Coordinates of C-alpha atoms and ligand atoms in Angstrom, one line a residue:
M1 CA -1.5 -23.1 -17.0
F2 CA -2.8 -19.6 -16.9
D3 CA -2.2 -16.4 -18.8
V4 CA -2.2 -14.5 -15.6
I5 CA -1.8 -15.5 -12.0
V6 CA -2.7 -13.0 -9.3
L7 CA -0.9 -13.7 -6.1
G8 CA -3.1 -12.8 -3.1
G9 CA -6.9 -12.8 -2.8
G10 CA -7.3 -9.4 -1.1
A11 CA -8.4 -5.9 -2.2
A12 CA -5.8 -5.3 -4.9
G13 CA -5.8 -8.9 -6.1
F14 CA -9.6 -9.0 -6.8
Y15 CA -9.7 -5.5 -8.3
G16 CA -6.8 -6.4 -10.6
A17 CA -8.2 -9.8 -11.7
I18 CA -11.6 -8.2 -12.5
H19 CA -10.0 -5.4 -14.6
I20 CA -7.7 -7.8 -16.5
M21 CA -10.7 -9.9 -17.6
E22 CA -12.9 -6.9 -18.3
R23 CA -10.2 -5.6 -20.6
N24 CA -9.4 -9.0 -22.3
P25 CA -12.1 -11.6 -21.6
K26 CA -10.1 -14.3 -23.6
L27 CA -7.5 -14.5 -20.9
R28 CA -7.3 -17.3 -18.3
V29 CA -6.9 -15.7 -14.9
A30 CA -6.5 -17.3 -11.5
I31 CA -6.2 -15.8 -8.0
L32 CA -4.1 -17.8 -5.5
E33 CA -5.0 -17.2 -1.9
R34 CA -3.3 -18.8 1.1
G35 CA -6.4 -18.6 3.4
K36 CA -9.6 -20.5 3.4
E37 CA -11.4 -17.2 2.9
V38 CA -10.7 -14.4 0.5
L39 CA -10.9 -10.6 1.2
T40 CA -10.6 -11.0 4.9
K41 CA -9.1 -7.5 5.4
V42 CA -11.9 -6.0 3.4
K43 CA -14.3 -7.8 5.7
V44 CA -12.9 -6.2 8.9
S45 CA -12.1 -2.8 7.3
G46 CA -13.5 0.4 8.6
G47 CA -14.9 -1.3 11.7
G48 CA -16.9 -3.7 9.4
R49 CA -18.2 -0.9 7.2
C50 CA -15.3 -0.7 4.7
N51 CA -14.2 2.8 4.0
V52 CA -13.7 2.2 0.3
T53 CA -12.2 5.6 -0.7
H54 CA -12.2 9.3 0.1
A55 CA -14.0 12.2 -1.5
E56 CA -10.8 14.0 -2.7
F57 CA -11.0 14.3 -6.4
D58 CA -7.8 16.3 -7.1
P59 CA -5.0 13.8 -7.8
K60 CA -2.3 16.1 -6.4
E61 CA -4.2 16.9 -3.2
L62 CA -5.0 13.2 -2.8
T63 CA -1.3 12.3 -2.8
K64 CA -0.8 14.5 0.3
N65 CA -2.3 11.7 2.4
Y66 CA 0.5 9.3 1.6
P67 CA 3.6 9.6 3.7
R68 CA 5.2 7.0 1.5
G69 CA 4.2 7.2 -2.2
E70 CA 3.3 10.9 -2.3
R71 CA 5.5 11.7 -5.3
E72 CA 5.1 8.4 -7.2
L73 CA 1.2 8.4 -7.0
V74 CA 0.7 11.7 -8.8
G75 CA 0.8 10.1 -12.2
P76 CA -1.3 7.0 -11.3
F77 CA -4.0 9.2 -9.7
H78 CA -4.2 11.2 -12.9
T79 CA -5.0 7.9 -14.6
Y80 CA -7.3 6.3 -12.1
C81 CA -8.7 8.3 -9.2
T82 CA -11.4 8.3 -6.5
G83 CA -14.2 9.2 -9.0
D84 CA -13.3 6.1 -11.0
T85 CA -13.6 3.9 -7.9
M86 CA -17.0 5.4 -7.3
S87 CA -18.1 4.6 -10.8
F88 CA -16.8 1.1 -10.6
F89 CA -19.0 0.3 -7.6
E90 CA -22.0 2.3 -8.7
K91 CA -22.0 0.6 -12.1
R92 CA -22.3 -2.7 -10.2
G93 CA -25.1 -1.5 -8.1
V94 CA -23.2 -0.7 -5.0
A95 CA -24.3 2.8 -3.8
L96 CA -21.8 4.8 -1.8
N97 CA -22.3 7.5 0.9
I98 CA -20.0 10.4 1.5
E99 CA -19.6 11.3 5.2
A100 CA -19.0 14.8 6.4
D101 CA -15.3 14.2 6.7
G102 CA -15.0 12.9 3.2
R103 CA -14.8 9.1 4.0
M104 CA -16.9 6.9 1.6
F105 CA -18.7 3.8 2.7
P106 CA -21.2 1.5 0.9
S107 CA -24.7 2.8 1.7
S108 CA -25.4 -0.6 3.3
N109 CA -22.7 0.2 5.9
S110 CA -21.5 -3.3 5.5
S111 CA -18.2 -4.5 4.1
Q112 CA -20.0 -7.6 2.9
T113 CA -21.6 -5.6 0.1
I114 CA -18.1 -4.9 -1.3
I115 CA -17.1 -8.6 -0.9
D116 CA -20.3 -9.8 -2.6
C117 CA -19.7 -7.4 -5.5
F118 CA -16.2 -8.8 -6.1
L119 CA -17.3 -12.4 -5.8
K120 CA -20.2 -11.8 -8.2
E121 CA -17.8 -10.2 -10.7
T122 CA -15.2 -13.0 -10.5
D123 CA -17.9 -15.5 -11.1
R124 CA -19.4 -13.6 -14.0
L125 CA -16.0 -13.2 -15.6
G126 CA -14.8 -16.8 -15.0
I127 CA -11.9 -16.0 -12.8
K128 CA -10.6 -19.0 -10.9
V129 CA -10.3 -18.4 -7.2
L130 CA -8.0 -21.0 -5.6
K131 CA -8.1 -20.9 -1.9
N132 CA -5.8 -22.7 0.6
S133 CA -3.0 -22.0 -1.9
S134 CA -0.1 -20.6 0.1
I135 CA 2.6 -19.5 -2.3
V136 CA 6.0 -20.8 -1.4
G137 CA 8.0 -20.2 -4.5
I138 CA 8.1 -17.8 -7.5
T139 CA 10.5 -18.6 -10.4
S140 CA 11.0 -16.9 -13.6
Q141 CA 12.2 -19.2 -16.4
Y142 CA 12.4 -16.9 -19.4
E143 CA 15.3 -19.1 -20.7
N144 CA 12.8 -22.0 -21.1
V145 CA 10.2 -20.0 -23.0
E146 CA 11.4 -21.3 -26.4
K147 CA 10.7 -24.9 -25.1
G148 CA 7.0 -23.9 -24.9
N149 CA 7.1 -23.2 -21.2
Y150 CA 5.4 -20.2 -19.6
P151 CA 7.9 -17.8 -18.1
W152 CA 6.6 -17.8 -14.6
E153 CA 6.3 -20.8 -12.2
I154 CA 4.4 -20.4 -9.0
K155 CA 4.7 -23.1 -6.3
T156 CA 2.1 -23.4 -3.6
I157 CA 2.2 -25.9 -0.8
R158 CA 0.2 -28.4 -3.0
N159 CA 0.7 -27.5 -6.7
T160 CA 2.8 -25.8 -9.3
Y161 CA 1.3 -23.4 -11.8
Q162 CA 2.7 -21.7 -14.8
A163 CA 1.7 -18.3 -16.1
K164 CA 2.7 -15.7 -18.7
K165 CA 2.4 -12.8 -16.3
I166 CA 2.0 -12.4 -12.6
L167 CA 0.4 -9.7 -10.4
V168 CA 1.8 -9.7 -6.9
A169 CA -0.9 -8.5 -4.5
T170 CA 0.0 -10.2 -1.3
G171 CA -0.2 -7.2 1.0
S172 CA 2.3 -7.0 3.9
N173 CA 3.4 -10.6 3.8
P174 CA 7.0 -11.1 5.0
K175 CA 7.4 -14.5 3.2
I176 CA 6.6 -13.0 -0.2
W177 CA 8.9 -10.0 0.5
D178 CA 11.7 -12.6 1.2
L179 CA 11.0 -14.3 -2.1
L180 CA 11.1 -11.0 -3.9
K181 CA 14.3 -10.1 -2.2
Q182 CA 15.9 -13.3 -3.4
M183 CA 14.7 -12.4 -6.9
G184 CA 16.6 -9.1 -6.8
H185 CA 14.1 -6.6 -5.4
T186 CA 14.9 -4.2 -2.5
I187 CA 12.5 -4.5 0.4
I188 CA 12.2 -1.6 2.8
P189 CA 11.8 -3.2 6.2
P190 CA 8.3 -3.1 7.5
V191 CA 7.3 -1.0 10.5
P192 CA 3.8 -0.3 11.8
S193 CA 1.9 2.8 10.8
L194 CA -1.4 4.2 12.1
F195 CA -1.2 3.7 15.8
T196 CA -2.2 5.6 19.0
F197 CA 0.2 7.0 21.6
N198 CA 0.6 5.6 25.1
I199 CA 0.8 8.3 27.7
K200 CA 0.6 8.2 31.5
D201 CA 0.2 11.7 32.8
E202 CA -1.9 13.3 35.6
R203 CA -3.2 16.0 33.2
I204 CA -5.2 13.4 31.2
T205 CA -6.0 11.0 33.9
G206 CA -9.8 10.8 34.5
I207 CA -10.7 12.8 31.4
Q208 CA -11.0 10.0 28.9
G209 CA -13.4 10.6 26.1
V210 CA -12.5 14.3 25.8
S211 CA -12.1 15.3 22.2
T212 CA -10.8 18.6 20.9
N213 CA -9.1 20.2 18.0
A214 CA -5.3 20.7 18.7
N215 CA -2.0 21.3 17.1
I216 CA 0.4 18.5 17.9
K217 CA 4.2 18.4 17.3
I218 CA 6.5 15.4 17.8
I219 CA 9.7 16.6 19.6
P220 CA 12.7 14.8 20.9
S221 CA 12.5 13.7 24.6
Q222 CA 15.2 15.0 26.9
V223 CA 17.4 11.9 26.4
N224 CA 17.2 11.2 22.7
N225 CA 17.9 14.6 21.1
S226 CA 20.8 13.5 18.9
K227 CA 19.2 10.2 17.9
F228 CA 16.1 12.2 16.9
K229 CA 18.2 14.6 14.8
S230 CA 20.0 11.8 13.0
A231 CA 16.8 9.9 12.3
L232 CA 15.3 13.1 10.7
K233 CA 18.3 13.2 8.4
K234 CA 18.3 9.5 7.7
Y235 CA 14.6 9.5 6.4
S236 CA 14.8 13.1 5.0
I237 CA 11.9 14.2 7.2
Q238 CA 11.3 17.9 7.8
P239 CA 10.2 18.9 11.3
S240 CA 7.0 20.3 9.7
D241 CA 6.1 16.7 8.6
L242 CA 6.0 15.8 12.3
E243 CA 3.4 18.5 13.1
S244 CA -0.4 18.1 12.6
E245 CA -3.6 19.9 13.5
G246 CA -6.8 18.0 13.9
P247 CA -9.1 16.3 16.3
L248 CA -7.4 14.7 19.3
L249 CA -9.1 12.2 21.6
I250 CA -8.0 11.4 25.1
T251 CA -8.3 7.7 25.8
H252 CA -7.8 5.4 28.8
W253 CA -4.2 4.7 27.7
G254 CA -3.2 8.0 26.1
M255 CA -4.1 9.8 23.0
S256 CA -5.8 8.9 19.7
G257 CA -7.9 10.7 17.0
P258 CA -7.0 11.8 13.4
G259 CA -4.4 14.4 14.6
I260 CA -2.4 11.6 16.4
L261 CA -2.9 9.0 13.7
R262 CA -1.6 11.4 11.1
L263 CA 1.6 11.8 13.1
S264 CA 2.0 8.1 13.6
A265 CA 1.9 7.7 9.8
W266 CA 4.4 10.4 9.0
G267 CA 6.6 9.5 11.9
A268 CA 6.3 5.7 11.4
R269 CA 10.0 5.1 10.7
I270 CA 11.5 7.7 13.0
L271 CA 9.3 6.7 15.9
N272 CA 10.2 3.0 15.4
D273 CA 13.9 4.1 15.6
L274 CA 13.1 5.8 18.8
N275 CA 11.5 2.7 20.2
Y276 CA 8.3 4.7 20.5
K277 CA 9.8 6.8 23.3
F278 CA 9.5 10.5 22.5
S279 CA 7.6 13.7 23.5
I280 CA 4.8 15.6 22.0
Q281 CA 4.0 19.3 22.4
I282 CA 0.3 20.2 22.2
N283 CA -1.3 23.6 21.6
W284 CA -4.9 23.1 22.8
L285 CA -5.9 26.5 21.4
P286 CA -4.3 26.5 17.9
A287 CA -5.6 30.0 17.1
Y288 CA -3.2 31.4 19.8
H289 CA 0.5 31.5 20.4
E290 CA 1.9 31.7 23.9
E291 CA 2.4 35.5 24.1
G292 CA -0.9 36.3 22.5
L293 CA -2.7 34.0 24.9
Q294 CA -0.9 35.6 27.9
R295 CA -2.2 39.0 26.8
Q296 CA -5.7 37.6 26.4
L297 CA -5.5 35.9 29.9
Q298 CA -4.4 39.3 31.4
Q299 CA -7.4 41.0 29.9
I300 CA -9.7 38.4 31.3
K301 CA -8.1 38.8 34.7
E302 CA -8.8 42.6 34.6
V303 CA -12.4 42.2 33.5
E304 CA -13.5 39.0 35.4
G305 CA -11.4 39.4 38.5
K306 CA -14.1 38.1 40.9
K307 CA -14.9 35.0 38.9
T308 CA -13.5 31.5 39.7
I309 CA -11.0 30.6 37.0
L310 CA -12.1 26.9 36.9
R311 CA -15.7 28.0 36.2
T312 CA -14.9 30.7 33.6
K313 CA -15.8 29.6 30.0
A314 CA -12.9 31.6 28.6
F315 CA -12.1 29.5 25.5
D316 CA -13.7 27.0 23.2
I317 CA -12.2 23.9 24.8
P318 CA -13.9 21.1 26.8
K319 CA -14.6 21.9 30.4
R320 CA -12.7 18.9 31.8
L321 CA -9.6 19.7 29.8
W322 CA -9.7 23.4 30.9
G323 CA -9.9 22.1 34.5
S324 CA -6.9 19.9 33.9
M325 CA -4.8 22.7 32.4
V326 CA -5.8 25.1 35.2
R327 CA -4.6 22.6 37.8
A328 CA -1.4 21.9 35.9
A329 CA -0.7 25.7 36.1
Q330 CA -0.7 25.4 39.9
I331 CA -4.0 27.2 40.2
S332 CA -6.5 25.8 42.7
D333 CA -10.1 25.0 42.0
T334 CA -11.3 28.0 44.1
D335 CA -8.8 30.6 42.9
K336 CA -10.4 33.7 41.3
W337 CA -8.8 35.6 38.4
A338 CA -7.8 38.5 40.8
D339 CA -6.0 36.0 43.1
I340 CA -3.4 34.6 40.7
S341 CA 0.1 35.8 40.2
K342 CA 1.8 36.7 36.9
I343 CA 3.8 33.4 37.0
Q344 CA 0.5 31.4 37.4
L345 CA -0.9 33.2 34.4
Q346 CA 2.2 32.5 32.4
N347 CA 2.0 28.8 33.4
L348 CA -1.6 28.6 32.2
A349 CA -0.7 30.2 28.9
K350 CA 2.2 27.7 28.6
Q351 CA 0.0 24.7 29.4
L352 CA -2.7 25.8 27.0
T353 CA -0.4 26.5 24.0
G354 CA 2.6 24.1 24.6
S355 CA 2.0 21.4 27.1
V356 CA 4.6 18.6 26.7
F357 CA 3.7 14.9 27.2
R358 CA 6.0 12.0 27.2
V359 CA 5.0 9.1 25.0
D360 CA 6.0 5.6 26.0
G361 CA 4.8 3.0 23.5
K362 CA 2.0 2.7 21.1
S363 CA -1.3 0.8 20.8
T364 CA -3.2 -0.5 17.8
F365 CA -5.8 1.6 16.2
K366 CA -8.5 -1.1 15.7
E367 CA -10.4 0.6 12.8
E368 CA -7.4 0.4 10.5
F369 CA -3.7 -0.4 10.8
V370 CA -1.2 -0.6 8.0
T371 CA 2.4 -1.4 7.4
A372 CA 5.0 1.1 6.2
G373 CA 7.6 -0.7 4.1
G374 CA 7.7 -3.1 1.1
V375 CA 9.1 -3.1 -2.4
H376 CA 11.2 -0.1 -3.1
L377 CA 9.4 2.4 -5.3
K378 CA 12.4 3.2 -7.5
E379 CA 12.1 -0.4 -8.8
I380 CA 8.6 0.1 -10.2
N381 CA 7.4 1.7 -13.4
F382 CA 4.4 3.7 -12.2
K383 CA 3.0 3.9 -15.7
T384 CA 2.3 0.1 -15.7
Y385 CA 3.2 -1.1 -12.1
E386 CA 5.6 -3.5 -13.7
S387 CA 8.8 -4.4 -12.0
K388 CA 11.9 -2.7 -13.6
I389 CA 13.9 -5.7 -12.5
L390 CA 11.7 -8.6 -13.5
P391 CA 9.7 -8.1 -16.7
G392 CA 6.2 -9.7 -16.6
L393 CA 5.9 -9.2 -12.9
Y394 CA 3.5 -6.5 -11.7
F395 CA 2.6 -5.2 -8.2
A396 CA -0.4 -3.6 -6.6
G397 CA -1.5 -2.7 -3.1
E398 CA 0.3 -2.8 0.2
V399 CA 3.1 -5.1 -1.1
L400 CA 4.7 -1.8 -2.3
N401 CA 6.3 0.7 0.0
V402 CA 3.1 2.9 -0.1
D403 CA 0.8 3.7 2.8
A404 CA -1.6 6.4 3.8
I405 CA -3.3 7.9 6.7
T406 CA -6.7 6.6 7.7
G407 CA -9.8 7.7 5.7
G408 CA -10.1 5.3 2.7
F409 CA -6.7 6.2 1.2
N410 CA -5.1 2.8 1.7
F411 CA -7.8 1.1 -0.4
Q412 CA -7.6 3.8 -3.1
N413 CA -3.9 2.9 -3.5
A414 CA -4.9 -0.7 -3.9
W415 CA -7.6 0.1 -6.5
T416 CA -5.4 2.5 -8.5
G417 CA -2.4 0.2 -8.7
A418 CA -4.5 -2.8 -9.5
Y419 CA -6.4 -1.0 -12.3
I420 CA -3.2 0.3 -13.9
A421 CA -1.4 -3.0 -13.7
A422 CA -4.4 -4.8 -15.1
Q423 CA -4.5 -2.5 -18.2
A424 CA -0.8 -3.2 -18.9
I425 CA -1.2 -6.9 -18.3
A426 CA -4.3 -7.4 -20.5
K427 CA -2.9 -5.2 -23.3
H428 CA -0.6 -7.9 -24.8
Ligands
FAD501 C1 -8.4 -3.7 10.7 C2 -8.1 -3.0 9.4 C3 -9.0 -2.1 8.9 C4 -8.8 -1.4 7.8 N1 -9.7 -0.5 7.3 C5 -9.4 0.2 6.2 C6 -10.4 1.1 5.6 O1 -11.6 1.2 6.1 N2 -10.1 1.8 4.5 C7 -8.8 1.7 3.9 O2 -8.6 2.4 2.9 N3 -7.9 0.8 4.4 C8 -8.2 0.1 5.5 N4 -7.3 -0.8 5.9 C9 -6.1 -1.0 5.1 C10 -6.4 -1.9 3.9 O3 -7.1 -3.0 4.4 C11 -5.2 -2.4 3.2 O4 -4.4 -1.2 2.8 C12 -5.6 -3.2 2.0 O5 -6.3 -4.3 2.3 C13 -4.4 -3.6 1.1 O6 -4.8 -4.4 0.1 P1 -3.9 -5.6 -0.5 O7 -4.7 -6.3 -1.5 O8 -2.6 -5.0 -0.9 O9 -3.5 -6.5 0.7 P2 -4.5 -7.5 1.6 O10 -5.9 -6.9 1.5 O11 -3.9 -7.7 2.8 O12 -4.5 -8.8 0.7 C14 -3.4 -9.6 0.6 C15 -3.9 -11.0 0.4 O13 -2.8 -11.9 0.0 C16 -2.9 -13.1 0.7 N5 -1.5 -13.6 0.9 C17 -0.5 -13.2 1.6 N6 0.6 -14.0 1.5 C18 0.2 -15.0 0.7 C19 0.9 -16.2 0.2 N7 2.1 -16.5 0.6 N8 0.2 -17.0 -0.6 C20 -1.1 -16.7 -1.0 N9 -1.8 -15.7 -0.5 C21 -1.1 -14.8 0.3 C22 -3.5 -12.7 2.1 O14 -4.0 -13.8 2.8 C23 -4.5 -11.6 1.6 O15 -5.7 -12.2 1.4 C24 -7.5 -1.6 7.1 C25 -6.6 -2.5 7.6 C26 -6.9 -3.2 8.7 C27 -5.9 -4.2 9.2

């Protein structure tokens, strides 16, 4: 028998258990983990470096990185934010580095440092970590409390445990979502988030590795216009949510980079409905619109008439990409500015500010991938992370329908939820 059982030995589970014991050392707390190892996702996170959080200290700004959870996380981030995460680790001797883009990693650049910190803390606080304990049943038996029983019964493949309160931190586990559904919770069906786009197109063939800043818009393909429109309505997505500006990387199989990953997160549901077949429109020179660029190109033509277009360094974009756009505008490698027609000039402006690519499928972004979906947020009290349906049951981490773009935000959701749930659990 335990006062608290934490379901799942991942990021949120460990952070929660540690804070429960810190707040109330008299409690008996256990973590049940199905695997033979704990914290396996932490281990592989951030390419083995663990991007623990992000240097965004304004709670409202921070929420803008969460396609699902943006509204609900405002309050929780006011209670426990990225600065609190930094202090947690620094107080325990884990120094953190902030990179130029705001991502934070342990100075050791090894996720093992984070794992060691958690294991040392669970040891110090006397938290029981029970591995190989796959949870197969969760029952609430409040009606038997008078008979001296604890209200929660947790069945694993080998044992049955009783607890006064439980913290569910099982991440994106379909079996646990099924159990929670049977217990009355609504589960938003899971779909992948944070993926790269598969594109086969002559314009990007042979220029893998090119990276540039671009404005990218998801648009319907020629065949799925009405499906696209109804999906926008279904998920209350504004077209502006499906537009991003940021670094874009051309890969062997298509496109990746923060600009693309951001779209994959915001578009996670709608793109799943479209079976990952859609189009994107790219402005490779976000400072220009088509007409403005046409005027600029006309001026270059007048001044640089004798120069070869391909060799002119007219704009701040990678050379190989410029070459690709020039050829896509039906301009040959030897054409000079003076040789080209008005139509060719218009084509070039169109390619540079609005080239359309057909996306057919997705690939995994290996640094980080998450699932959109989980326990419906309207069923959670975000002051305590307690279920509004089942008192005594708390949630933290990816089990909820919260997810973020890449950059340390997914872990911050786990830390914040686990901390707040822990305070509520340990209070009584
Ligand atoms: C490759 C990769 C890299 C990532 N890198 C980053 C990063 O650098 N920064 C970032 O912010 N986010 C990153 N993420 C996302 C981040 O890892 C998750 O958002 C985070 O781990 C969620 O924490 P959690 O505790 O909710 O779930 P998890 O960490 O998944 O933990 C859930 C735990 O519950 C256990 N469990 C599940 N079902 C049962 C069961 N039935 N019985 C018992 N135990 C069970 C699981 O085995 C697991 O240990 C990455 C994800 C991946 C896949």
